[in-house]
Short mmCIF file of C-alpha atoms and ligand atoms in Angstrom, two decimals:
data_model
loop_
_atom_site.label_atom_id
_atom_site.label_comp_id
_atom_site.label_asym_id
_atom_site.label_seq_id
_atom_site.Cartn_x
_atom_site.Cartn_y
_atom_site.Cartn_z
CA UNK W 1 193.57 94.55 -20.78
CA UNK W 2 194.02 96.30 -23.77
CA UNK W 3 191.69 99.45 -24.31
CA UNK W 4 191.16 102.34 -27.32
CA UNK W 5 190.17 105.71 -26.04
CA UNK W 6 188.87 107.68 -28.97
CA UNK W 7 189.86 111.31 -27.76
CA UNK W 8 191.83 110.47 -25.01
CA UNK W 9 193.90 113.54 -24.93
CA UNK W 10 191.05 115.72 -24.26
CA UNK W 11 190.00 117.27 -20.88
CA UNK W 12 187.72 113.75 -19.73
CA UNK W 13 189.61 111.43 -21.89
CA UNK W 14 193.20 112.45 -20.27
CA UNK W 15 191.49 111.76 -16.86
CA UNK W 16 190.45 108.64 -17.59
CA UNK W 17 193.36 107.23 -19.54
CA UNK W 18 195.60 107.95 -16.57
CA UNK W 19 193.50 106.23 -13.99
CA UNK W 20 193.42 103.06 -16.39
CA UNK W 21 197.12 103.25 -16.82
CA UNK W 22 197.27 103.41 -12.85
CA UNK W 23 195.12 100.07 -13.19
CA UNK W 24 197.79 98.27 -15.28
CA UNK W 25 195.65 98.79 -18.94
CA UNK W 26 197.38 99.00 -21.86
CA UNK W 27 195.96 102.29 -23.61
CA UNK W 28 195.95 102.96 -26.68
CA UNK W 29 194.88 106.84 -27.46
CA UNK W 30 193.55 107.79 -30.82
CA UNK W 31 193.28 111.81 -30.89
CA UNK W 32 193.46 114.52 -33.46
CA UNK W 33 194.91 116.95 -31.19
CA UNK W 34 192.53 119.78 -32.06
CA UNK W 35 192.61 121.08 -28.84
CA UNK W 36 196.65 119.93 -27.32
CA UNK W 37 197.38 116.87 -25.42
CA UNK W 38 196.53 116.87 -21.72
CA UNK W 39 197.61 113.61 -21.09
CA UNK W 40 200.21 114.49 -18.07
CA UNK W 41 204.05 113.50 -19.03
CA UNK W 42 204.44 110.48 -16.55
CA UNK W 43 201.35 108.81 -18.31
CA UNK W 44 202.28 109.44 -21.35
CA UNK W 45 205.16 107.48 -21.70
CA UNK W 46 203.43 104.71 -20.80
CA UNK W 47 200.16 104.83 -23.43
CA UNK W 48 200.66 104.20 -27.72
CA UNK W 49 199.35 108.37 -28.54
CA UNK W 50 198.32 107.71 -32.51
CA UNK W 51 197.50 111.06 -33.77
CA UNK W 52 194.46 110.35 -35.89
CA UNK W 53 191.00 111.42 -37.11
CA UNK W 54 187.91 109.48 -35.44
CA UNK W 55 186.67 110.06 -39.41
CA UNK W 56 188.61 107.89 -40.70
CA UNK W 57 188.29 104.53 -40.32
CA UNK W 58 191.61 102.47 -41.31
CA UNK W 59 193.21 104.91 -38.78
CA UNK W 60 190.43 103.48 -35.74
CA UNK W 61 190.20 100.29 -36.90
CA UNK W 62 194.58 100.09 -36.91
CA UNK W 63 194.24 101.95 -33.45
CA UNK W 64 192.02 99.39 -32.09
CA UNK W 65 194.05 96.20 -32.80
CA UNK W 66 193.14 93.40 -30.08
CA UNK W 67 191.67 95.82 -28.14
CA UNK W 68 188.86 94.47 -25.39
CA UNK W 69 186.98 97.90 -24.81
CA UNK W 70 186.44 100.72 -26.53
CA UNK W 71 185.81 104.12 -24.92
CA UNK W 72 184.43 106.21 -27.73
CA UNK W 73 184.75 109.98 -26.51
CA UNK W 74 186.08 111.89 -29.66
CA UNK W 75 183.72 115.01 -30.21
CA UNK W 76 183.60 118.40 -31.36
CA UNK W 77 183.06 120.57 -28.27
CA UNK W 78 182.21 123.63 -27.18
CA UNK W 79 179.06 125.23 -27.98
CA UNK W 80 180.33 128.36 -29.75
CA UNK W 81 182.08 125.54 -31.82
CA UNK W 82 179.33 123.64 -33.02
CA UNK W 83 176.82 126.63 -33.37
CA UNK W 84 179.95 127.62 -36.41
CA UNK W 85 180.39 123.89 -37.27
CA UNK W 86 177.19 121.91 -37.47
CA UNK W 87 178.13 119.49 -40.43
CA UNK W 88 181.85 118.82 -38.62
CA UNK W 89 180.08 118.21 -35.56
CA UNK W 90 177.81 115.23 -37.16
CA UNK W 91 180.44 113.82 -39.34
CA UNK W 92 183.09 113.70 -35.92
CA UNK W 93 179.75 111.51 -34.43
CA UNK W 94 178.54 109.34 -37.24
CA UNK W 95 181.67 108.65 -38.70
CA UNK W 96 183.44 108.53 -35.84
CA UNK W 97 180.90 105.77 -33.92
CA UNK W 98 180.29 104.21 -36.93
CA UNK W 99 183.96 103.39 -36.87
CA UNK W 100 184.55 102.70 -33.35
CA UNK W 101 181.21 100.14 -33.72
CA UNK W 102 182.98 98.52 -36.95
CA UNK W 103 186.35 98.32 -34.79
CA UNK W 104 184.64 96.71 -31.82
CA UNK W 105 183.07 94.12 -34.17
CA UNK W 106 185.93 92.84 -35.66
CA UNK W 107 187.91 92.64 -32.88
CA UNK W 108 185.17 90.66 -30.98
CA UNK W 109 185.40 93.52 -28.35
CA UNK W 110 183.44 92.77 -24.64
CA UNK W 111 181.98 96.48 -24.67
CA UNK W 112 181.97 100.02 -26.20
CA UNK W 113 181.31 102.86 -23.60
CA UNK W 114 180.19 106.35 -25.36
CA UNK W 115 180.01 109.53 -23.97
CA UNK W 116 176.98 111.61 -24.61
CA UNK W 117 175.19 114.72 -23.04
CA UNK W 118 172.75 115.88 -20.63
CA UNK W 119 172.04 118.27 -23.29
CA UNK W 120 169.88 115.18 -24.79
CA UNK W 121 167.36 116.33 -22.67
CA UNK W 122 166.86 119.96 -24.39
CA UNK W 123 165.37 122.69 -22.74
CA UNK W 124 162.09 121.24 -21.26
CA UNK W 125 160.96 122.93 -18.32
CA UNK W 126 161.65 120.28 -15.70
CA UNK W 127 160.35 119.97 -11.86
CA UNK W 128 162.62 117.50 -10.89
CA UNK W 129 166.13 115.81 -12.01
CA UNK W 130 166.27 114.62 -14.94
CA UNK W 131 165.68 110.91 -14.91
CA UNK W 132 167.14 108.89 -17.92
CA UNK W 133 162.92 107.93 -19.13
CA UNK W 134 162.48 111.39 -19.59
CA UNK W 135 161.53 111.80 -23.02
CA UNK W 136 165.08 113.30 -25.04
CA UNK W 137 164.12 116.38 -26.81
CA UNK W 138 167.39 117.27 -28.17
CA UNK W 139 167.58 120.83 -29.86
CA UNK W 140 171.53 121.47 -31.14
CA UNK W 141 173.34 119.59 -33.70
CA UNK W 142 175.36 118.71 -31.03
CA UNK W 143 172.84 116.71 -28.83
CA UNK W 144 171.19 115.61 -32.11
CA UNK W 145 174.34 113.58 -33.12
CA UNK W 146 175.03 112.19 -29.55
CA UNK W 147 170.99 111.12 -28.90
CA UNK W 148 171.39 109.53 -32.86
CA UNK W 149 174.50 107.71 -31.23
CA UNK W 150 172.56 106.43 -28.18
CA UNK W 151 169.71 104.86 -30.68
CA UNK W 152 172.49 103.69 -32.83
CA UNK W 153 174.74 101.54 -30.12
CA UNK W 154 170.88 100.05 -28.89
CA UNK W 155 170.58 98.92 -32.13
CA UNK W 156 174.11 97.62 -32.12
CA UNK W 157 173.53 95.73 -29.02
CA UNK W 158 170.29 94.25 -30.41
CA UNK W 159 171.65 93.31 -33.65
CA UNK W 160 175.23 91.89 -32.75
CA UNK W 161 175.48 91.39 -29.27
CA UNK W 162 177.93 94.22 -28.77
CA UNK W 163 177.91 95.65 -25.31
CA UNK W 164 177.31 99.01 -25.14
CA UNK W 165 177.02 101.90 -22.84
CA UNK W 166 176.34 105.58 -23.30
CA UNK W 167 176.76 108.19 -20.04
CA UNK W 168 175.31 111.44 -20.53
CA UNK W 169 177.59 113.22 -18.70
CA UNK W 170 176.04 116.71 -16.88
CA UNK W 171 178.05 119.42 -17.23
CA UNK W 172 181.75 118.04 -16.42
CA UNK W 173 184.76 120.40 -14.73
CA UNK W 174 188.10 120.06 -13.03
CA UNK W 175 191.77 120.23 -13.86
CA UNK W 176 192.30 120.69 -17.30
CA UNK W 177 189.25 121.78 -18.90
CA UNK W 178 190.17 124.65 -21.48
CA UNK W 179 188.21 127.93 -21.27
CA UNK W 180 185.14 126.89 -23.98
CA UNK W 181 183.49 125.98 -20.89
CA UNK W 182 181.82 128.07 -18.30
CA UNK W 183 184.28 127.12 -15.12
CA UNK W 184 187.78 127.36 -16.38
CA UNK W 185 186.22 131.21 -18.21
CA UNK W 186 184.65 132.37 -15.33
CA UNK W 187 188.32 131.47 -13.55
CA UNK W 188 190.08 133.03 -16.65
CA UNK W 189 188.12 136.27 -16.18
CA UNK W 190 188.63 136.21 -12.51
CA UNK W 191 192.25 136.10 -12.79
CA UNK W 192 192.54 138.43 -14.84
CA UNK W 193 190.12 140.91 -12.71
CA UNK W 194 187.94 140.91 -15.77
CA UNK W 195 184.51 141.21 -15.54
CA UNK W 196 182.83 137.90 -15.06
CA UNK W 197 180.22 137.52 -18.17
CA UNK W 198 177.23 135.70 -16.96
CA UNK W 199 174.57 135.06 -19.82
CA UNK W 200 171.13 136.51 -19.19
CA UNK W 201 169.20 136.22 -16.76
CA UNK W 202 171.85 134.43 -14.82
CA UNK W 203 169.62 132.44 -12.73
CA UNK W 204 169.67 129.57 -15.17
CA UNK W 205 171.17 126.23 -13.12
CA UNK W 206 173.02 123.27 -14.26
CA UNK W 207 174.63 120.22 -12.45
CA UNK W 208 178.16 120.63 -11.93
CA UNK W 209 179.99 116.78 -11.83
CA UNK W 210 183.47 116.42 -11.09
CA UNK W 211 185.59 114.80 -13.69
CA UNK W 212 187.21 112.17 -11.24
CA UNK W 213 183.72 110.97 -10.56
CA UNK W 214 182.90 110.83 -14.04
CA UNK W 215 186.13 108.64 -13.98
CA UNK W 216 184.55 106.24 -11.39
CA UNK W 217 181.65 105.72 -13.14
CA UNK W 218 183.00 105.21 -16.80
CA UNK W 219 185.93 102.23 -14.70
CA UNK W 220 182.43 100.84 -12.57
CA UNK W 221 180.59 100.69 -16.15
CA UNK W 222 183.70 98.85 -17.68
CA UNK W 223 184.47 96.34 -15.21
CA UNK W 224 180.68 95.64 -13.69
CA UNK W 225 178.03 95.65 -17.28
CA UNK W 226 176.97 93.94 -19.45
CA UNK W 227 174.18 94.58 -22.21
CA UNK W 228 173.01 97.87 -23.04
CA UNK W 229 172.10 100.96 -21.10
CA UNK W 230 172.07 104.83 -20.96
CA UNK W 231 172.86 106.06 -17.77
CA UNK W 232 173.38 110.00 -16.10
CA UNK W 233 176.27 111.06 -14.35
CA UNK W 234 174.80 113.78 -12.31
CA UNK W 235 175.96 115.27 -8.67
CA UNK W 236 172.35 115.89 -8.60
CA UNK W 237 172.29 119.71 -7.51
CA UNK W 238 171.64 122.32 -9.27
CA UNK W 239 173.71 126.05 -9.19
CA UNK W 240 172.44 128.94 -11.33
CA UNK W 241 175.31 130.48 -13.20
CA UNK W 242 175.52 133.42 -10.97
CA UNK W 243 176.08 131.45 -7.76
CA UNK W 244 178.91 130.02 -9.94
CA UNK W 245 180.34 133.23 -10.71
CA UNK W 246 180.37 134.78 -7.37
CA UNK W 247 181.76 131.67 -5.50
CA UNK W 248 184.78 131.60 -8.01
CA UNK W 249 185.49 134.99 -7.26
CA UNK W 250 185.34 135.08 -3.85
CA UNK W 251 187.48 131.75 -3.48
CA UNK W 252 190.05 133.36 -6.04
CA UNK W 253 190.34 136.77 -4.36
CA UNK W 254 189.66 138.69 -7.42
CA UNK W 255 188.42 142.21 -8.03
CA UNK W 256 186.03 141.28 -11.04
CA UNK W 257 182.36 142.25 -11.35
CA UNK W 258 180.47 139.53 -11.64
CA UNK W 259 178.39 141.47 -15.03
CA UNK W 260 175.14 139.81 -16.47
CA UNK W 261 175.51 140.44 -20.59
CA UNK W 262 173.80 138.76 -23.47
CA UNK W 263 174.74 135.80 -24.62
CA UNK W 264 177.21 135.50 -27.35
CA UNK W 265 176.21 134.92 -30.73
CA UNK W 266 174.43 131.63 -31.42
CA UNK W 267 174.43 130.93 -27.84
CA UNK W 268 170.81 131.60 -26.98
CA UNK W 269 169.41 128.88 -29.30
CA UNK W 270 170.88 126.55 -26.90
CA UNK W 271 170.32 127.89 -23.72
CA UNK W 272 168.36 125.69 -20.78
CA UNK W 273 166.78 127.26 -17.98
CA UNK W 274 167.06 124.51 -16.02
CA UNK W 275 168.93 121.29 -15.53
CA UNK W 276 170.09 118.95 -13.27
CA UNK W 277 170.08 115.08 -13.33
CA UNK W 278 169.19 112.07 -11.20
CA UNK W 279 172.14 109.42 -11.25
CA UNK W 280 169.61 106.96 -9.23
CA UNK W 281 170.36 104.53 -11.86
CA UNK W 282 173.76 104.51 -12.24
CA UNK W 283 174.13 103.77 -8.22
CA UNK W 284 171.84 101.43 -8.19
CA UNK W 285 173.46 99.37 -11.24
CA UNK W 286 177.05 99.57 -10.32
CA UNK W 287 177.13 101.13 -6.30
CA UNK W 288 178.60 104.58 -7.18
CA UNK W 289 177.76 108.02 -7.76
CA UNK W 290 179.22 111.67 -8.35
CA UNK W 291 180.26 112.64 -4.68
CA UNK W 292 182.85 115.19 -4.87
CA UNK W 293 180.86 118.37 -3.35
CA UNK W 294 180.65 121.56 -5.47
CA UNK W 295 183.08 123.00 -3.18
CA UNK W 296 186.08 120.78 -2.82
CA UNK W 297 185.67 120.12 -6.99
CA UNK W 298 186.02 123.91 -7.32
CA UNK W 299 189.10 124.37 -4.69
CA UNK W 300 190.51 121.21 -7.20
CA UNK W 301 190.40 123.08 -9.95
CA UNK W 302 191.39 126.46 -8.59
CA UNK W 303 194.38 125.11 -7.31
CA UNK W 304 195.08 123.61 -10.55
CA UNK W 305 194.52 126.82 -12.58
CA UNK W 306 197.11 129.17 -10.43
CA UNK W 307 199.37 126.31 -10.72
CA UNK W 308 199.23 126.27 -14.07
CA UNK W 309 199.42 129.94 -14.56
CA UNK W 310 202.25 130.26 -12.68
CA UNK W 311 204.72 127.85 -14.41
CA UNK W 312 203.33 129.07 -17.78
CA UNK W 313 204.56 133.03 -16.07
CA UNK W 314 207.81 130.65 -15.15
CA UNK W 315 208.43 129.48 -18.64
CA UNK W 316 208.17 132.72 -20.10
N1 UDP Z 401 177.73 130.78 -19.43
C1 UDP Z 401 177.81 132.08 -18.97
N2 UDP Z 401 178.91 132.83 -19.35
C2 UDP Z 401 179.91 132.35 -20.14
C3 UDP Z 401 179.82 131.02 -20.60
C4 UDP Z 401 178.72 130.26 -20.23
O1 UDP Z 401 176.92 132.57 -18.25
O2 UDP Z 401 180.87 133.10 -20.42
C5 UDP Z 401 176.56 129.96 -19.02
C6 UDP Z 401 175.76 129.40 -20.19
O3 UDP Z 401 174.82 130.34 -20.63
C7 UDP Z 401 175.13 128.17 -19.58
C8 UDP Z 401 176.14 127.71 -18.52
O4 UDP Z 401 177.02 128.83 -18.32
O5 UDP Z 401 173.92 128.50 -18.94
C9 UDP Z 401 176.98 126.51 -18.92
O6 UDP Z 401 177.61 126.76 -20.16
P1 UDP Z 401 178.64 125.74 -20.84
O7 UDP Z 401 178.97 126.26 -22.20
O8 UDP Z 401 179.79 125.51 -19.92
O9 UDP Z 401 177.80 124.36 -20.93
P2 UDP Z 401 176.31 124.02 -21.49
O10 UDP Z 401 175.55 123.56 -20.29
O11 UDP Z 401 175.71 125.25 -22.09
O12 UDP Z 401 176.56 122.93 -22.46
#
């Protein structure tokens, strides 16, 4: 089958465009690049790479020739980038959607599958995971733009028929993810016997998902739905940031303090006390859900980081 991933060179996208490649898909990746190309070397030879701007919509709507299904996952990133880059970060969604939706239309497409965010939920003070009912209440351009997407591709669905899909994903790490995020920082800093900045107060939690389940789900979504639905991908336990910090350190031997600071600039606007979702839905509508343990995800991606740092020490 022939499929479009918008931002398939990223850190989720390059995950899933080498699992569909594994499946037999032809994949077609349209990416700007912003951030490099993790797409490893044996799949890429074997996908069409068109370097192009989600923006602009001849270059998605030539990308997405005969395609079948379109997974939309172009997006700014990175919350100290979009705190500097609000009007970017709501062009890369409107536009970008906008022309994925127009690209799925004319090419009679079977579905569109969008990533958006736990962070649709805002900062509520919640008692339990977050369940997908639970009023949104987004509060950052950022979550703005992807809950505006959500409403949009219901609309879509209504309107034309066009299946759609949007997974808020909850906090996503493993191989590959670049150092915006708190994981592959925290591992940065440990390396490096740096000390380990954990935002104030430290016991905020979030619900750490492993990208290879995120995978699963975004392959069950493709080949099982049909219609329209918004669905969590959640591991459904919560960590608070500290616990984070001081596990990575101890399983990476390092001599950092682990130091609570204020959050960088910008930063506390966003900041959630508490978060952690229910993926009760997804399992029930296509049999699967996150179930890589905190632990083995984090060995993962530790082993991947050294590896990494040593044949970049290698190649210098
Ligand atoms: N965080 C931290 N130190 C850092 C970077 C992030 O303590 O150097 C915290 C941040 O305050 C948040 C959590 O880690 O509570 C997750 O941050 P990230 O930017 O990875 O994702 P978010 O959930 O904020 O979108």
């Amino acid at each position: 089958m022939k499929i479009l991933v918008t931002g398939g060179a990223g850190f989720i996208g390059s995950h899933l465009v080498e699992r569909l490649v594994e499946e037999g898909h032809a994949v077609t990746v349209l990416d700007i690049l912003k951030n490099g190309n993790k797409v490893p070397k044996e799949t890429l030879r074997n996908i069409n790479l068109i370097i192009g701007d989600v923006r602009n919509e001849k270059e998605v709507l030539d990308a997405a020739k005969g395609c079948r299904v379109i997974f939309h996952l172009a997006a700014m990133l990175g919350v100290d980038v979009i705190a500097k880059c609000p009007v970017e970060t709501m062009d890369t969604e409107f536009f970008g959607l906008k022309n994925s939706v127009k690209a799925a239309l004319l090419n009679s497409a079977e579905k569109i599958i969008y990533s958006s965010t736990s962070g649709v939920y805002g900062r509520e003070a919640i008692m339990h995971a977050l369940v997908e009912d639970f009023p949104a209440s987004p509060n950052s351009s950022y979550s703005i733009a992807k809950r505006f997407s959500e409403l949009y591709l219901k609309s879509i669905f209504q309107e034309t028929g066009l299946n759609s899909f949007a997974l808020r994903f909850f906090n996503v790490y493993g191989p590959r993810q670049d150092d915006r995020m708190v994981i592959p920082r925290f591992m940065e800093q440990a390396q490096n016997n740096e000390p380990m900045t954990v935002y104030k107060p430290g016991t905020q939690t979030r619900d750490f998902t492993f990208v290879a389940d995120v995978v699963e789900s975004m392959i069950r979504v493709m080949n099982m739905m049909s219609g329209h639905d918004i669905m969590n991908v959640a591991y459904q336990k919560e960590y608070t940031i500290k616990h984070v910090a001081e596990e990575i350190k101890k399983r990476m031997n390092s001599k950092s303090e682990v130091r609570l600071v204020e959050p960088a600039d910008g930063r506390y606007d966003f900041e959630t006390g508490r978060r952690f979702g229910s993926s009760k839905k997804m399992e029930k509508l296509t049999g699967f859900a996150p179930e890589t343990t905190f632990e083995s995800g984090l060995i993962q991606t530790i082993k991947y980081f050294q590896e990494e740092r040593s044949l970049t020490a290698l190649n210098h």
